[in-house]
Short mmCIF file of C-alpha atoms in Angstrom, two decimals:
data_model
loop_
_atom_site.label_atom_id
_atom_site.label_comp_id
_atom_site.label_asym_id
_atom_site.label_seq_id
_atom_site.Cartn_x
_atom_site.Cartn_y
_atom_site.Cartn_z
CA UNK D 97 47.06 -24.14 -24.10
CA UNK D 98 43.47 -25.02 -25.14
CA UNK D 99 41.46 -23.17 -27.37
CA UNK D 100 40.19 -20.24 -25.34
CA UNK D 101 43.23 -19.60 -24.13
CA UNK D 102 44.54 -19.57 -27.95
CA UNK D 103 41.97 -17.57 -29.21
CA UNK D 104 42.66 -15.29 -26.47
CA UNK D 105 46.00 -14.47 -26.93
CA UNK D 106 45.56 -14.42 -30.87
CA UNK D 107 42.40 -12.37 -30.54
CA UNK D 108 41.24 -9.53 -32.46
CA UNK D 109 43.12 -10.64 -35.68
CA UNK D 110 40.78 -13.18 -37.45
CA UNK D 111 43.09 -14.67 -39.05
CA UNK D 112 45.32 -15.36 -36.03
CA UNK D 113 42.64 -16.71 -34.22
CA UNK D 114 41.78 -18.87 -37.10
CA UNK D 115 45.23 -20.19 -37.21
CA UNK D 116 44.32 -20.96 -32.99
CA UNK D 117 41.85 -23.67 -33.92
CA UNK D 118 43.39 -24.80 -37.41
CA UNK D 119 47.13 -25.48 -35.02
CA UNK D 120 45.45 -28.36 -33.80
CA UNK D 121 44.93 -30.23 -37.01
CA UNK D 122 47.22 -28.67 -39.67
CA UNK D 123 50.16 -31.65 -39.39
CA UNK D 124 54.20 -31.00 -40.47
CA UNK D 125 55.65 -28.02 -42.65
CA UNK D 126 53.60 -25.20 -43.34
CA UNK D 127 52.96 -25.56 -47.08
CA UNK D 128 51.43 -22.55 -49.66
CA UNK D 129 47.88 -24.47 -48.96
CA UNK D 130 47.51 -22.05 -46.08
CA UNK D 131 46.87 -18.64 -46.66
CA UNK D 132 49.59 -16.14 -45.29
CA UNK D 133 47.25 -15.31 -42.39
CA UNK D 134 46.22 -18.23 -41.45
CA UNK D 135 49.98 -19.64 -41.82
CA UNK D 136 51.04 -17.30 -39.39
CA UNK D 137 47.66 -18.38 -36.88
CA UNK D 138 49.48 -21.70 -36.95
CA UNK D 139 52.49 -20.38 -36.14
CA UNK D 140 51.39 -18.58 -33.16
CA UNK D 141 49.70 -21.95 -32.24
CA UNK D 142 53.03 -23.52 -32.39
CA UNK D 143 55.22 -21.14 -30.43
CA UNK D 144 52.61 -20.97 -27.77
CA UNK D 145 52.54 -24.22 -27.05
CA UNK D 146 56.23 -24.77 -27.02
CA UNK D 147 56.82 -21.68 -24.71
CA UNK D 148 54.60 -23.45 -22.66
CA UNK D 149 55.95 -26.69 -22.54
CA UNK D 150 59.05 -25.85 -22.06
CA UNK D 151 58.80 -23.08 -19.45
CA UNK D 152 59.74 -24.22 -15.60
CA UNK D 153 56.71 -23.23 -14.20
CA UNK D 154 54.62 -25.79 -15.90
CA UNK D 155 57.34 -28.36 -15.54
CA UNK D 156 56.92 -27.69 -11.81
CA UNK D 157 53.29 -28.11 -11.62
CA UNK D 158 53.28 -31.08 -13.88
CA UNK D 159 55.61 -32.73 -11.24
CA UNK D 160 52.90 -31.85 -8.96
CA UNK D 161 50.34 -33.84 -10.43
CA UNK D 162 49.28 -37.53 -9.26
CA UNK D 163 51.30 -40.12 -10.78
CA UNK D 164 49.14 -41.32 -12.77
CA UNK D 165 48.07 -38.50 -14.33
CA UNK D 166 52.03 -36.77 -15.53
CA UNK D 167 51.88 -39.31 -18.54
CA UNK D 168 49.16 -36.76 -19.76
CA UNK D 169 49.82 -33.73 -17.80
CA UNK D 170 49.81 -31.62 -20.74
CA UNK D 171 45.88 -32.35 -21.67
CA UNK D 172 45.02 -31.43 -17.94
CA UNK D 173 47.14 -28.45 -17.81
CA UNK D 174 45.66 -26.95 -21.48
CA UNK D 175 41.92 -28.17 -19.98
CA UNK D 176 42.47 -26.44 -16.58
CA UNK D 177 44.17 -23.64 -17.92
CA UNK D 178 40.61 -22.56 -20.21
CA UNK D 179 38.84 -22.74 -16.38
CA UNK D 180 40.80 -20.98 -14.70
CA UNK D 181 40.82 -18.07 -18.08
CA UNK D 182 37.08 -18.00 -17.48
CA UNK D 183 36.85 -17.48 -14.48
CA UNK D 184 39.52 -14.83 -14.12
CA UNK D 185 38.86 -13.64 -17.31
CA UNK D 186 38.55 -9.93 -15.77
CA UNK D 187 42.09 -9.55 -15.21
CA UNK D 188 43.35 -10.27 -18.58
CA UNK D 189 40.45 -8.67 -21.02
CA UNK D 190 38.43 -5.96 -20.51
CA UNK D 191 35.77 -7.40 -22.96
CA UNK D 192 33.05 -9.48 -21.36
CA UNK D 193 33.95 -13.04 -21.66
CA UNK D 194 30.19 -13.78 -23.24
CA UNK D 195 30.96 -10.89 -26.15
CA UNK D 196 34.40 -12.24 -26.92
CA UNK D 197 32.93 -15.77 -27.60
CA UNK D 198 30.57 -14.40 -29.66
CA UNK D 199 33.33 -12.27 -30.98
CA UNK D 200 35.35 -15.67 -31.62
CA UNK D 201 32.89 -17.64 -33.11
CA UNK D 202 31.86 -15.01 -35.85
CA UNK D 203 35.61 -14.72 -36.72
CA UNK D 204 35.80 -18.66 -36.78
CA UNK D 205 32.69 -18.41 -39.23
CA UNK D 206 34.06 -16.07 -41.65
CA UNK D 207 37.36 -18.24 -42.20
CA UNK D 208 35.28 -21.89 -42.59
CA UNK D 209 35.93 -22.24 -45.44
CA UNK D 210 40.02 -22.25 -45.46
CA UNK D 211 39.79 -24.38 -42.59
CA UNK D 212 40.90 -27.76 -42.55
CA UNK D 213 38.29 -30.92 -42.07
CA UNK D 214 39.41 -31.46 -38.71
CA UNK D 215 39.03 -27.97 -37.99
CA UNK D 216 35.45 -27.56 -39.14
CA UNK D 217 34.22 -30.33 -37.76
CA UNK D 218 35.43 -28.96 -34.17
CA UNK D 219 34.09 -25.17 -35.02
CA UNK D 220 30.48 -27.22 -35.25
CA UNK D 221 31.04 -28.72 -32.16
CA UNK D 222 32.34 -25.27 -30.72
CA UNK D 223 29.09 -24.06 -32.20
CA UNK D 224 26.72 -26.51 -31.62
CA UNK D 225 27.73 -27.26 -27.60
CA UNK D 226 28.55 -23.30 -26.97
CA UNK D 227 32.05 -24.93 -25.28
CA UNK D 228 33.46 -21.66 -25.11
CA UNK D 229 31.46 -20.41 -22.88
CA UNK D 230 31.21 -23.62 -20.38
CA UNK D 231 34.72 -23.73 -19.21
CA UNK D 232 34.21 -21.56 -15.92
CA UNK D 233 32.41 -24.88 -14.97
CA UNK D 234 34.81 -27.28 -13.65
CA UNK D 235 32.74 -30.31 -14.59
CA UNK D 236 33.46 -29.59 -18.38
CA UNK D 237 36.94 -29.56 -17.59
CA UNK D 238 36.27 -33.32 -16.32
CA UNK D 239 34.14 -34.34 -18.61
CA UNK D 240 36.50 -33.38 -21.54
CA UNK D 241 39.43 -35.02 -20.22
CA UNK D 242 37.17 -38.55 -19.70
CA UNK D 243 35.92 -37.92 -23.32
CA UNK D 244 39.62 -37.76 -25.10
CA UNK D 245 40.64 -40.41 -22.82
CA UNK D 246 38.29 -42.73 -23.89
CA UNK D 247 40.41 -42.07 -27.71
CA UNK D 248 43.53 -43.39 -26.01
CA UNK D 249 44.85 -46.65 -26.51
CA UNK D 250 45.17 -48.48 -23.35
CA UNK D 251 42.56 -47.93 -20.94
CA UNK D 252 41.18 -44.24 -20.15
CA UNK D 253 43.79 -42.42 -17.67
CA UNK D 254 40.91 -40.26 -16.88
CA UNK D 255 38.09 -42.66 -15.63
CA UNK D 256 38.76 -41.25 -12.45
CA UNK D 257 39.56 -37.68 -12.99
CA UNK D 258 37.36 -35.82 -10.95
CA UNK D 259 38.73 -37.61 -8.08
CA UNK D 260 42.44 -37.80 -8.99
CA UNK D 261 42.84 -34.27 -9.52
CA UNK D 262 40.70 -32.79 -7.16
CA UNK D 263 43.86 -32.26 -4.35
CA UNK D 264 45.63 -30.13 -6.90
CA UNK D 265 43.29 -27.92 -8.18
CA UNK D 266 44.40 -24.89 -5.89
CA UNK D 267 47.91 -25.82 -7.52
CA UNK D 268 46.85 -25.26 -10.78
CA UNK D 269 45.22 -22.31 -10.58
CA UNK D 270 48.10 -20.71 -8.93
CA UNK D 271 50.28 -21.76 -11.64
CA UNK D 272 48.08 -20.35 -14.49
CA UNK D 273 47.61 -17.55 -12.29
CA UNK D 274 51.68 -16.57 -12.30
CA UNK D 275 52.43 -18.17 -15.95
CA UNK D 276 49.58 -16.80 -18.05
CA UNK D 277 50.88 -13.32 -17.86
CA UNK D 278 54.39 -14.33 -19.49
CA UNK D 279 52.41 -15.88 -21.86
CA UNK D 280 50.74 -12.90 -22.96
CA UNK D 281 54.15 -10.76 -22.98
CA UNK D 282 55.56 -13.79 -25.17
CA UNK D 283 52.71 -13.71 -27.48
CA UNK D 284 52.38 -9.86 -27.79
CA UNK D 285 56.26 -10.61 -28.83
CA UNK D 286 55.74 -13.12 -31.29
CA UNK D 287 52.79 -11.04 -32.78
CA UNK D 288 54.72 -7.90 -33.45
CA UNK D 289 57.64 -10.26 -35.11
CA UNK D 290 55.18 -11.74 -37.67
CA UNK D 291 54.27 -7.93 -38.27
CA UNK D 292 57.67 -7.05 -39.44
CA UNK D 293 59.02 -9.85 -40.36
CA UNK D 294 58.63 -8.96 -44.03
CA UNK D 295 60.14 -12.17 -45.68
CA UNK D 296 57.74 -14.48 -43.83
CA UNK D 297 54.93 -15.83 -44.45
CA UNK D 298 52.62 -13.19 -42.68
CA UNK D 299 52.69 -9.35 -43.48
CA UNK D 300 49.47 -8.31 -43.24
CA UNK D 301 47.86 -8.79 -39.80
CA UNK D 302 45.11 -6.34 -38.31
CA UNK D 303 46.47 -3.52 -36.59
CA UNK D 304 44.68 -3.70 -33.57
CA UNK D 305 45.52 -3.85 -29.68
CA UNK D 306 44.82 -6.89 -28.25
CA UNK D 307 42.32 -7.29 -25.65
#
């Protein structure tokens, strides 16, 4: 998942959505440099992603993809995946997609400063290039995927993207379309267990619904 989709599912806590954006940069154990909110964000982060790696229906549509692309199926999946969010976004929130960002963003703000470098630096991109709410737009889905593959070592396996994944678009959003659901039962799960899970590292999260 990419982060709208992880802000999503962690979303109203602010600590859990916190955790959404500091999972990608917060590397090995969990240490006591994390507060116990933020610690359990990263868990989230973490289980999410491994529920989704692992689950058959996005083993089947990574099998789908070109060739060329199932090296790094998992980037075009978690890109895709935020597109196909926005644009659906109706059916799984019943808070405006605009109002949530904004929602996001000042939640992000309040926790800057237990966030990691690498995690501040992409909150001021988040901020600066209002990402968040570009994603129903299929070209920054594109033009994502060309920027982190120009990072890679090798050559860029997404010179060509626009092209090589046009055919499987319809695909994709049919998969997100029948998966995303589970993954908001399995997060709702995983929620409640940090809630009561009294000898962990997270007791004290926000008693709200989620959206």
């Amino acid at each position: 998942m990419n982060f709208l989709a992880h802000f999503h599912l962690a979303w109203p806590d602010t600590s859990l959505v916190a955790g959404g954006l500091e999972g990608d940069f917060y590397k090995g154990p969990l240490r006591d440099d994390l507060s116990p909110g933020l610690a359990a964000g990263v868990r989230l982060h973490r289980e999410i992603d491994a529920f989704t790696d692992q689950h058959p229906c996005i083993a089947g549509l990574r099998a789908q993809l070109p060739a060329s692309l199932r090296r790094y199926a998992g980037i075009v999946i978690d890109l895709s995946f935020d597109h196909y969010l926005s644009i659906h976004w109706a059916r799984f929130s019943a808070l405006d997609l605009v109002h949530f960002n904004a929602g996001v963003q000042a939640a992000l703000t309040s926790q800057r400063a237990a966030l990691s470098p690498g995690s501040q630096r992409m909150l001021a991109h988040l901020e600066e290039h209002d990402l968040l709410n570009l994603y129903h737009d299929w070209r920054t889905v594109t033009a994502t995927a060309q920027r982190i593959g120009e990072r890679l070592r090798g050559g860029n396996p997404f010179a060509n993207i626009a092209r090589d994944i046009e055919g499987a678009r319809g695909r994709m959003e049919a998969a997100f379309l029948d998966f995303y659901p589970q993954l908001q039962a399995f997060s709702r799960q995983r929620i409640h267990a940090l809630r009561d899970d009294r000898r962990g590292p997270y007791c004290n999260v926000t008693q709200k619904s989620l959206v």
